[in-house]
mmCIF file of C-alpha atoms and ligand atoms in Angstrom:
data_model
loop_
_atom_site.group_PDB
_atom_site.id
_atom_site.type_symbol
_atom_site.label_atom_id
_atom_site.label_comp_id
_atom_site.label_asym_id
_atom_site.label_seq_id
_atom_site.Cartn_x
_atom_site.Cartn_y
_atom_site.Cartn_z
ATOM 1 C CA UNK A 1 11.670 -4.284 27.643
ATOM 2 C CA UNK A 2 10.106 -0.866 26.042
ATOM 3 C CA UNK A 3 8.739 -1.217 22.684
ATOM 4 C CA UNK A 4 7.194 1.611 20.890
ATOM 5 C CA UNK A 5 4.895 0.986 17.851
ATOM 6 C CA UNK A 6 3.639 3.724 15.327
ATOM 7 C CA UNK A 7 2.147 3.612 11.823
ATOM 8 C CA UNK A 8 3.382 6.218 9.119
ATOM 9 C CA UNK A 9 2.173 7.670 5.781
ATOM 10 C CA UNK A 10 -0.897 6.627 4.215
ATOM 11 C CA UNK A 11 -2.992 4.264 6.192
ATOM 12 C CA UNK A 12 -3.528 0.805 4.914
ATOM 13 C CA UNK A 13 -6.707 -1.433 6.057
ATOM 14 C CA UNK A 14 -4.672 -4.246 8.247
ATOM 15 C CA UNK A 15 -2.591 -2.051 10.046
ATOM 16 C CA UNK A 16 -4.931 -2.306 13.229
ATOM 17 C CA UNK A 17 -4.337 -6.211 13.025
ATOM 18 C CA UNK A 18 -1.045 -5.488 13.449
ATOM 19 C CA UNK A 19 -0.855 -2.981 16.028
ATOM 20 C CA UNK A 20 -3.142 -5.322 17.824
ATOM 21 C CA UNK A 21 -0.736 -8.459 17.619
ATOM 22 C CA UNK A 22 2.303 -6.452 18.840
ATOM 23 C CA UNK A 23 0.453 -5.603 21.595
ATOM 24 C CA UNK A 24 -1.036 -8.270 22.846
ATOM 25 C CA UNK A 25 1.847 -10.408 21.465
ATOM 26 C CA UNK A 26 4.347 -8.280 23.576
ATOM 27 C CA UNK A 27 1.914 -8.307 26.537
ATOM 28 C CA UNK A 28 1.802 -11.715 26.823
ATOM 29 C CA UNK A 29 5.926 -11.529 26.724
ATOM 30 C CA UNK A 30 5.369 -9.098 30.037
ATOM 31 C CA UNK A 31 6.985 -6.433 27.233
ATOM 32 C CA UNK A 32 5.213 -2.725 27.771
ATOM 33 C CA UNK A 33 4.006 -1.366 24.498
ATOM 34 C CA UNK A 34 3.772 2.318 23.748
ATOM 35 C CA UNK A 35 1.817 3.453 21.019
ATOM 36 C CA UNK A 36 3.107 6.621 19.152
ATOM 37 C CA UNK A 37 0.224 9.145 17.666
ATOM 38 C CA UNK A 38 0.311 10.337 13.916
ATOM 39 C CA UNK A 39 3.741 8.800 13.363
ATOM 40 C CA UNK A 40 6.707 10.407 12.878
ATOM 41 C CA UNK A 41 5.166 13.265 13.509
ATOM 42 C CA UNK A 42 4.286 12.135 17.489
ATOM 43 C CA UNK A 43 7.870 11.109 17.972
ATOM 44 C CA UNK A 44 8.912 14.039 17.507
ATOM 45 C CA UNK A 45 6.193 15.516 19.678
ATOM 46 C CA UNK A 46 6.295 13.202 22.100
ATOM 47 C CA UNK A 47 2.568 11.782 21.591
ATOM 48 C CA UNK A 48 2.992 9.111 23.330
ATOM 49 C CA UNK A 49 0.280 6.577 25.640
ATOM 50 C CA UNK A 50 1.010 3.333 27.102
ATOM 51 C CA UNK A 51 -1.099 0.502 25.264
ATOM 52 C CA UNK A 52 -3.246 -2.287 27.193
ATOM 53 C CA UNK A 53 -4.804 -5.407 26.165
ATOM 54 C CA UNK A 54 -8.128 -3.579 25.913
ATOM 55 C CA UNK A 55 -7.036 -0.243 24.194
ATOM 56 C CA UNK A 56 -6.686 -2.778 20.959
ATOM 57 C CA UNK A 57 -9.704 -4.620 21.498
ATOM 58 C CA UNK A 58 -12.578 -4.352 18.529
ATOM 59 C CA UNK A 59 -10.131 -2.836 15.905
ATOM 60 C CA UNK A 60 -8.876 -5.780 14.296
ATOM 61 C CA UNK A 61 -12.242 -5.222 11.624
ATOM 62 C CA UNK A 62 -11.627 -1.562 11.467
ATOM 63 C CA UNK A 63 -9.815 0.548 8.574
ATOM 64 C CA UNK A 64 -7.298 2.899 8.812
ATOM 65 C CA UNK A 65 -4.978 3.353 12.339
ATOM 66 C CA UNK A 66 -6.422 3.853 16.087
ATOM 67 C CA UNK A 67 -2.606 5.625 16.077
ATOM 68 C CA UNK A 68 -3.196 7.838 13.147
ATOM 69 C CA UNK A 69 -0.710 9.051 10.865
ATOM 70 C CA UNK A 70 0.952 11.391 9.087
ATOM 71 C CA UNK A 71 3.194 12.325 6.600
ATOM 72 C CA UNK A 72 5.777 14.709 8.466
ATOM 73 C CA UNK A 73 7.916 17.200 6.873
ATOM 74 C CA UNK A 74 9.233 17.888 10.268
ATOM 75 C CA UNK A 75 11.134 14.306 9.925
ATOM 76 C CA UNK A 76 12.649 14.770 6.537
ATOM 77 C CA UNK A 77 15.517 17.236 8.724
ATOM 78 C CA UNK A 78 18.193 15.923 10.861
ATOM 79 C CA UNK A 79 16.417 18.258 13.585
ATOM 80 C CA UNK A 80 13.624 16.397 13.259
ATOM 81 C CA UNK A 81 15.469 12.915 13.168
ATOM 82 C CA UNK A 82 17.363 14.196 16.295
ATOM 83 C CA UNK A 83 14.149 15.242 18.176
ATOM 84 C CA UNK A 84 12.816 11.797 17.777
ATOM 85 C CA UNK A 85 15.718 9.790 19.123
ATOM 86 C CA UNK A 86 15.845 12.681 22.437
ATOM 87 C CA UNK A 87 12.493 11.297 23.133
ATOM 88 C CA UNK A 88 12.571 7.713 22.176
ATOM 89 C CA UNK A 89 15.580 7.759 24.839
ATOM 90 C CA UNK A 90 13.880 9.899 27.389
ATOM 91 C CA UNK A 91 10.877 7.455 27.186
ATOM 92 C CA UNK A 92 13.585 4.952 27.701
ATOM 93 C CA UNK A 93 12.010 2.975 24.421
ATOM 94 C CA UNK A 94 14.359 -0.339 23.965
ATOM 95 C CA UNK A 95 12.702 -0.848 20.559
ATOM 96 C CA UNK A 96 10.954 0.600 17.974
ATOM 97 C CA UNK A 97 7.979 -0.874 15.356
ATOM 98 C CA UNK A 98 7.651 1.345 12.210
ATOM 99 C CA UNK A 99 4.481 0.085 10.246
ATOM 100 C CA UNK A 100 4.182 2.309 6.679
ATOM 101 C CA UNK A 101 5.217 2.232 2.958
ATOM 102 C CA UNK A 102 8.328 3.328 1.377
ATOM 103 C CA UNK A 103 9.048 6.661 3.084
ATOM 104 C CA UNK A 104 8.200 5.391 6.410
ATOM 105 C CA UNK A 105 10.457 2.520 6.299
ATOM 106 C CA UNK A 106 13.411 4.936 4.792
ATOM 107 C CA UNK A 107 12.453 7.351 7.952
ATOM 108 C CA UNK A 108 12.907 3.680 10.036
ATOM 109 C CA UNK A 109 16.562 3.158 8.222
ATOM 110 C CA UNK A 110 17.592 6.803 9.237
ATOM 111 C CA UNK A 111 16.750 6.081 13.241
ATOM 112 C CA UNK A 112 18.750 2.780 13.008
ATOM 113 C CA UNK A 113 21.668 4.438 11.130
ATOM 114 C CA UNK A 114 21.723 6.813 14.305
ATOM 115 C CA UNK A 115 21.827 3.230 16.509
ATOM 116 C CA UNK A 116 18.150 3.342 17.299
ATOM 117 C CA UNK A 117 16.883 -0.262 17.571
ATOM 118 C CA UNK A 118 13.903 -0.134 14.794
ATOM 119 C CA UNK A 119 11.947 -3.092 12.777
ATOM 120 C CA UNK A 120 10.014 -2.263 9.914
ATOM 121 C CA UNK A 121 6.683 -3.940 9.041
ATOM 122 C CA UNK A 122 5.030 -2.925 5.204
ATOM 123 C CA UNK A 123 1.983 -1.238 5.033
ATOM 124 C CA UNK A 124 0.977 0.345 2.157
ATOM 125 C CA UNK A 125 -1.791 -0.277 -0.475
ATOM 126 C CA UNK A 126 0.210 0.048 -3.556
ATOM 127 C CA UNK A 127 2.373 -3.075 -3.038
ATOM 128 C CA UNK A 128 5.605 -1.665 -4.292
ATOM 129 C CA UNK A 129 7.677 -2.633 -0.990
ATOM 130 C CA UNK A 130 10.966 -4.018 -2.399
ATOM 131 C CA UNK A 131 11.351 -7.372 -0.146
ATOM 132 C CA UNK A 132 7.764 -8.749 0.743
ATOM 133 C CA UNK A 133 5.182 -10.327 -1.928
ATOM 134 C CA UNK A 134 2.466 -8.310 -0.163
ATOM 135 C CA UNK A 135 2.094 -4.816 1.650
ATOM 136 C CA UNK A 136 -0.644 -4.614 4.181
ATOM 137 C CA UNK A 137 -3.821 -3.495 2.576
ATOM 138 C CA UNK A 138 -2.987 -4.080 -0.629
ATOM 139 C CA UNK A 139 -5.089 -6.993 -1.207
ATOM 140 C CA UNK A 140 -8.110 -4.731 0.585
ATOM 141 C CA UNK A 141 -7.542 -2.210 -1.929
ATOM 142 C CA UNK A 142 -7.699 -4.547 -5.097
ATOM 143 C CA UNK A 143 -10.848 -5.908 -2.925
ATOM 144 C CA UNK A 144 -12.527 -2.185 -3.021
ATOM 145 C CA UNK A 145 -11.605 -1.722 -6.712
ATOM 146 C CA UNK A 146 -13.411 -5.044 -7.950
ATOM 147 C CA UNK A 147 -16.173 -4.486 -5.949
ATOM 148 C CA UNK A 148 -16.525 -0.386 -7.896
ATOM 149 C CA UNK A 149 -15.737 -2.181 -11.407
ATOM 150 C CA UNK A 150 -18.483 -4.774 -10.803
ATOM 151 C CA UNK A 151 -20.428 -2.451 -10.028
ATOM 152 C CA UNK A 152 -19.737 0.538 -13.102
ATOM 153 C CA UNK A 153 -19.759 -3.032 -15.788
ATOM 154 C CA UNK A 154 -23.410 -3.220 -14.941
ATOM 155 C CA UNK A 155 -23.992 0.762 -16.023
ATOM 156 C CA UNK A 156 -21.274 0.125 -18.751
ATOM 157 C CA UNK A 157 -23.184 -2.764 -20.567
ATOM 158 C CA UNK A 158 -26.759 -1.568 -20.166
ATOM 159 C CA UNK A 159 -24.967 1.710 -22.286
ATOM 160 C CA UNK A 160 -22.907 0.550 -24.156
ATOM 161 C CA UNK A 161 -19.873 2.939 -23.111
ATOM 162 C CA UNK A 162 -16.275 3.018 -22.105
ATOM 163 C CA UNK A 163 -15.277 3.670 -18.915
ATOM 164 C CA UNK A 164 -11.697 4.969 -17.882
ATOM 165 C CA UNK A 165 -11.266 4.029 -14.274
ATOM 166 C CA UNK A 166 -8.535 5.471 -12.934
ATOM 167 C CA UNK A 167 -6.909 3.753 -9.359
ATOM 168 C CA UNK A 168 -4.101 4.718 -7.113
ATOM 169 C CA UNK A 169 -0.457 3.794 -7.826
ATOM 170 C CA UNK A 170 1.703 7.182 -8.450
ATOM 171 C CA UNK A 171 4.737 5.069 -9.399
ATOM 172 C CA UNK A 172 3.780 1.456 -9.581
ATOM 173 C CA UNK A 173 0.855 -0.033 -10.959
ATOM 174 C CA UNK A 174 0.250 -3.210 -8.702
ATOM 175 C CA UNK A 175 -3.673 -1.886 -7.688
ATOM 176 C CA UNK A 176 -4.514 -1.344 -11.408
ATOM 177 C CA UNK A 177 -2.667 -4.560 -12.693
ATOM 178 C CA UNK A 178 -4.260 -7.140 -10.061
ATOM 179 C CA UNK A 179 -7.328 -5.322 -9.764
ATOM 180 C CA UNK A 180 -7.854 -4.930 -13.469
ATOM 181 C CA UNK A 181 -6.682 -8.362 -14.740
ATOM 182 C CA UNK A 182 -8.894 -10.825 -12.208
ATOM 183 C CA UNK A 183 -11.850 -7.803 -12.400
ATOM 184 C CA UNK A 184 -11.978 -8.454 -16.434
ATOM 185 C CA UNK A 185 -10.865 -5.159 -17.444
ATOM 186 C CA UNK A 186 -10.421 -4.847 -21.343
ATOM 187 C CA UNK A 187 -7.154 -2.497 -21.007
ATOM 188 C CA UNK A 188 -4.846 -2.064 -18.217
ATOM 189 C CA UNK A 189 -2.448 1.063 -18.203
ATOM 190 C CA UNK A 190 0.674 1.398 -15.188
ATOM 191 C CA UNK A 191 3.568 3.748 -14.887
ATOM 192 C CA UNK A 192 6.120 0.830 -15.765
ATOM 193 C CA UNK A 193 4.756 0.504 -19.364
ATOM 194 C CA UNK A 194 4.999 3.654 -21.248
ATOM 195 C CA UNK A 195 1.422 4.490 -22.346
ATOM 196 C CA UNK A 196 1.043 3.845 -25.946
ATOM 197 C CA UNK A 197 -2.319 5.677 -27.353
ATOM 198 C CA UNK A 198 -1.996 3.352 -31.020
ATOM 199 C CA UNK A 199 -2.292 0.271 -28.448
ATOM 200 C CA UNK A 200 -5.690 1.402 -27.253
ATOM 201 C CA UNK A 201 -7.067 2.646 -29.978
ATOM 202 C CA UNK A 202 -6.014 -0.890 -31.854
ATOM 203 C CA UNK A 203 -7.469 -2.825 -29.025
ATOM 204 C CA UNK A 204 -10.444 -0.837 -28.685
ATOM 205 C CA UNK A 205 -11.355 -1.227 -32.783
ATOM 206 C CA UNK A 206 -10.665 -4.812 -32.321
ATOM 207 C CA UNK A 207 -13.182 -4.942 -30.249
ATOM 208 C CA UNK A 208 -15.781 -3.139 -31.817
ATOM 209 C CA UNK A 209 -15.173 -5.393 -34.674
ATOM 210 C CA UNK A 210 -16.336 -8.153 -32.192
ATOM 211 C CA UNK A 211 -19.873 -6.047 -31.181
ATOM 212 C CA UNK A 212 -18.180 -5.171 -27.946
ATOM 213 C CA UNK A 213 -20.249 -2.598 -27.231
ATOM 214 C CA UNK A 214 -18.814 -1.374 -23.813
ATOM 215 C CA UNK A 215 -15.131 -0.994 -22.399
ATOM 216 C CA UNK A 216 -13.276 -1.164 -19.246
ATOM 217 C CA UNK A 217 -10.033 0.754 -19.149
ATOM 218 C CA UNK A 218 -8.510 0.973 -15.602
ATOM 219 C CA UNK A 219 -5.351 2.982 -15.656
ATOM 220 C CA UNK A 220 -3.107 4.036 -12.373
ATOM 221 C CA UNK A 221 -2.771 7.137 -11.451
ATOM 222 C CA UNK A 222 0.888 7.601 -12.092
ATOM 223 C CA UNK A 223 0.742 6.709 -16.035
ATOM 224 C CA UNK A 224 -1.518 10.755 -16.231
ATOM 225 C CA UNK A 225 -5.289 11.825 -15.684
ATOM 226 C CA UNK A 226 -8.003 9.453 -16.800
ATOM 227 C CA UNK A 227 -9.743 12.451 -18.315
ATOM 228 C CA UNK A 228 -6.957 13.248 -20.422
ATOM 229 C CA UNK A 229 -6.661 9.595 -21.708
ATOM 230 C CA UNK A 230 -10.558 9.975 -21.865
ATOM 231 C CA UNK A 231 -10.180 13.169 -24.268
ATOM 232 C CA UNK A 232 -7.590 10.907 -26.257
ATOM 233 C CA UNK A 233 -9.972 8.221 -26.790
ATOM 234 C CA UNK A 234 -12.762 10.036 -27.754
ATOM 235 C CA UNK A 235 -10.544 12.555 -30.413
ATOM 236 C CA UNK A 236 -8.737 9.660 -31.882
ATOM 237 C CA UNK A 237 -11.640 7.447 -32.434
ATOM 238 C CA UNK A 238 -14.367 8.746 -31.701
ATOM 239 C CA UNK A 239 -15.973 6.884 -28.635
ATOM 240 C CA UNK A 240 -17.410 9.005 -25.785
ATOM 241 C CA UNK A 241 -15.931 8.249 -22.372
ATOM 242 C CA UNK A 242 -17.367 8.417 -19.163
ATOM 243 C CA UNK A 243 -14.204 8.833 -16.387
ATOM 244 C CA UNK A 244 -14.655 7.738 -12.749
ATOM 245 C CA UNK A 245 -11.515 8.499 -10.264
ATOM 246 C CA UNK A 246 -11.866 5.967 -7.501
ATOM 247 C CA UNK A 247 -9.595 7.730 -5.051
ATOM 248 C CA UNK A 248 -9.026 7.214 -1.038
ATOM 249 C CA UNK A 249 -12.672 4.708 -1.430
ATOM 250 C CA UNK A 250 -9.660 2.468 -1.884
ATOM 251 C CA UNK A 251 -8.319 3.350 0.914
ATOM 252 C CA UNK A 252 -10.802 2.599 3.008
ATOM 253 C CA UNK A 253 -12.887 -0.421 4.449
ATOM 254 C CA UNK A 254 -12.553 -3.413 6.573
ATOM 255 C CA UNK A 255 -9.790 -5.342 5.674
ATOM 256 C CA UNK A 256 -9.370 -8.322 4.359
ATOM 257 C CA UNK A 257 -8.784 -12.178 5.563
ATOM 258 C CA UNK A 258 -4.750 -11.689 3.821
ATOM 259 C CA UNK A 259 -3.944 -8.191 4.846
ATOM 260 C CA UNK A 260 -5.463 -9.321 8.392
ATOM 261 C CA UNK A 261 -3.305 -12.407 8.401
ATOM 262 C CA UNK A 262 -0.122 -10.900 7.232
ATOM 263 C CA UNK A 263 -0.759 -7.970 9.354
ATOM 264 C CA UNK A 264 -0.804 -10.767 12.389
ATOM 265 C CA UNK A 265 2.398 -12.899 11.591
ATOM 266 C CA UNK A 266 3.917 -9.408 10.920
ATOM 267 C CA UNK A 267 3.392 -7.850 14.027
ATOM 268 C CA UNK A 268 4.451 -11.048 16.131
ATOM 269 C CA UNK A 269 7.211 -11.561 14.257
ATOM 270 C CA UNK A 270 8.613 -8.117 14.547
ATOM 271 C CA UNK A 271 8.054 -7.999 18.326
ATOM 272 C CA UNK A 272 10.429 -11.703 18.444
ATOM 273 C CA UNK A 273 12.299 -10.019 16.434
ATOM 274 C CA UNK A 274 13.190 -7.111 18.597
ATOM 275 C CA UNK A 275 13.479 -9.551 22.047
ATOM 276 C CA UNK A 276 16.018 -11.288 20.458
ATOM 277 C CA UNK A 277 18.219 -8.722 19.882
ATOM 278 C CA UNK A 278 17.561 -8.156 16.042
ATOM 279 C CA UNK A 279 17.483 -4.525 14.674
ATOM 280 C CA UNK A 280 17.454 -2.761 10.968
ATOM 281 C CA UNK A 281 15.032 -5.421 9.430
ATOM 282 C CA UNK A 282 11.770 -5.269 7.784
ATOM 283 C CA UNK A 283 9.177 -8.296 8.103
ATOM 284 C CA UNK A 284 7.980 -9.145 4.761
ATOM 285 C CA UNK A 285 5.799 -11.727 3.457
ATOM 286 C CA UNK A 286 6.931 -14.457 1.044
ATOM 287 C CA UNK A 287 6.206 -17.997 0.178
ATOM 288 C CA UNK A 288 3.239 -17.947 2.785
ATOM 289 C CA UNK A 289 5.566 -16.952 5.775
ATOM 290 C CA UNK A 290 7.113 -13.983 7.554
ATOM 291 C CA UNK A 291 10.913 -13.113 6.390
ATOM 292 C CA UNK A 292 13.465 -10.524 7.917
ATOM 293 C CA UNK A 293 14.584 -8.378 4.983
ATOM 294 C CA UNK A 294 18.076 -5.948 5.532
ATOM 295 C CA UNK A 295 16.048 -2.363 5.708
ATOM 296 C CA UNK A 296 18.586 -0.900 3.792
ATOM 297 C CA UNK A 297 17.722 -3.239 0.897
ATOM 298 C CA UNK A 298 13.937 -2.512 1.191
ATOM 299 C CA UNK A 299 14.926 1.142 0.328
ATOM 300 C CA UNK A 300 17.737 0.742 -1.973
ATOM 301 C CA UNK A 301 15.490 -1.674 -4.327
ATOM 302 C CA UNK A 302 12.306 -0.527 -6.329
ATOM 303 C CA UNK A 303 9.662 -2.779 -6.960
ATOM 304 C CA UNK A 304 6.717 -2.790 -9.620
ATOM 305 C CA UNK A 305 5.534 -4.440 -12.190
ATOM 306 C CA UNK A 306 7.538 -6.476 -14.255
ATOM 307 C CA UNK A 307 6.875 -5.485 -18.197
ATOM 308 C CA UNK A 308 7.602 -9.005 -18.821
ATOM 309 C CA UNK A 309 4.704 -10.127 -16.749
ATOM 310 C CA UNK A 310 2.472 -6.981 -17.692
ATOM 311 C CA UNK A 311 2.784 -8.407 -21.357
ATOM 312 C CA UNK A 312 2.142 -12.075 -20.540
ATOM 313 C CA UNK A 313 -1.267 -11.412 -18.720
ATOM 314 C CA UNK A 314 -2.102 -8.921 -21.245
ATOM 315 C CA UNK A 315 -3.064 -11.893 -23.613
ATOM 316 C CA UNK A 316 -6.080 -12.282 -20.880
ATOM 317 C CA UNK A 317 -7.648 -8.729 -21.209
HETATM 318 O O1 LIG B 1 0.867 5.471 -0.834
HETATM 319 C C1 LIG B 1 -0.477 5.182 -0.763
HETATM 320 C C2 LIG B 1 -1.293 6.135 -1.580
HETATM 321 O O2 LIG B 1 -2.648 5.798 -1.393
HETATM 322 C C3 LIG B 1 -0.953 6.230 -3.065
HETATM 323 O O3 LIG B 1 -1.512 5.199 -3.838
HETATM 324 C C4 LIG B 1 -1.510 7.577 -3.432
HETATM 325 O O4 LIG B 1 -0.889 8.074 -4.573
HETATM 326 C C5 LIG B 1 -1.212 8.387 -2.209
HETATM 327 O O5 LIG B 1 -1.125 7.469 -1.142
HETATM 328 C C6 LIG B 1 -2.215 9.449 -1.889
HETATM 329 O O6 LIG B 1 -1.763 10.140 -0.778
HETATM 330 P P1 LIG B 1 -2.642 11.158 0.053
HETATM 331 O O7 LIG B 1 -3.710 10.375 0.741
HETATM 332 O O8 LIG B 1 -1.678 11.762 1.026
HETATM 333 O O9 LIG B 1 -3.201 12.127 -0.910
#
């Protein structure tokens, strides 16, 4: 048996872990494994190389993908679509290993509509995969903003100031939610709660009434520019911000001991998965174990923050 493996839209520290358990997983299953360069992109181009023990060796500490990846336009047309399958049946490819976010894993549902054999696997820092309690790299990416908040508290006392931090998360706020609740942030914004600027400026008086002198705002990206909420702050009540956009740093990094090991189980899983016959499933993560989840409910499902729960932990901020 031929299994192909690529990794698709942004990168997510973790998805080496799993590229590395597929392989050597499948090896030791006397499967070959091809890996597939800059995602859909190198299906369609045919960027394929033939993946040994040792091409996977020393990357299971390492950031980002040894595949690459992309985010291909070229994929989003039925030409495209119908390029890819040409090629995954020239390279006579019994099964195919998709590891991205949302997109990627819709691009997966479209190859197995067309009777393509394909397993999805998560990866994707914002952890808003409908299906799986955790997307690879997520927990990496909470890691990198803790570590940056630590750091800008230390500036942010000594001052006195607010800080609006703003994180990644176009439409769900999972990064600034986790990151901001367990890094003590004093006010958390995300796209599922409308932003309400009589909130802040109610929380932020409360808290000069307590000689808070400094403030941590982290808001995702999605809910608008941290230098416009910034320029809110400081018009409505007259605090001066200082605005720090943390960007791809989240991106980046070796991952961490849960993206590593859910990366693992994921990868294995999906290559058992695919020997037994199994197609048109993602592997997700819940409960502390690897489930198969229908693909076409990953994509017809959104997942984010429940307001329910946003409003429960905001007692703790
Ligand atoms: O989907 C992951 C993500 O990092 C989002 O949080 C962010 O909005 C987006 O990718 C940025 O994409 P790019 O790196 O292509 O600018």
């Amino acid at each position: 048996m031929k299994i192909g493996v690529l990794t698709s839209g942004g990168d997510a520290p973790g998805m080496n872990s799993a590229i590395r358990a597929i392989v050597r997983y499948g090896l030791s299953k006397n499967l070959e494994i091809i890996g597939i360069e800059r995602g859909y992109q190198g299906l369609i181009e045919g960027d394929f190389r033939k993946l040994g023990r040792d091409d996977v060796s020393e990357i299971v500490q390492r950031g980002g993908t040894i595949l690459h990846t992309a985010r291909s336009k070229d994929f989003e047309k039925e030409e495209g679509i119908l390029k890819a399958i040409e090629n995954i049946k020239n390279q006579n490819i019994d099964g195919l290993i998709v590891i991205g976010g949302e997109g990627s894993l819709k691009g997966a549902f479209e190859l197995y509509k067309r009777g393509i054999k394909v397993v999805g696997i998560p990866g994707s820092i914002d952890n808003d995969i409908w299906g799986t309690d955790f997307s690879i790299g997520f927990d990496t990416a909470c890691n990198n903003v803790i570590d940056a908040i630590n750091k800008i508290r230390d500036t942010a006392a000594a001052h006195e100031r607010t800080f609006v931090i703003e994180v990644m998360g176009r439409e769900c706020g999972y990064i600034a939610f986790v990151a901001g609740l367990v890094s003590g942030a004093d006010i958390v914004l995300i796209p599922e709660v409308p932003i309400d600027f009589p909130y802040i400026t109610k929380k932020l008086k409360e808290r000069q009434k307590r000689n808070k002198g400094h403030n941590i705002i982290v808001v995702a990206e999605g809910v608008g520019s941290a230098y416009f909420i910034g320029k809110q702050i400081e018009d409505r009540i007259g605090i001066p911000t200082r605005i720090v956009v943390l960007g791809h740093i989240q991106r980046g990094g070796s991952p961490s001991v849960l993206d590593r090991t859910i990366a693992t189980f994921m990868g294995v899983e999906a290559v058992k998965v695919l020997m037994n016959g199994f197609s048109g499933v993602m592997i997700g993560w819940q409960k502390n174990t690897t489930v198969s989840v229908p693909l076409e409910d990953v994509i017809n499902n959104k997942k984010g923050v429940p307001s329910e729960l946003y409003w429960e932990m905001e007692k703790i901020w």
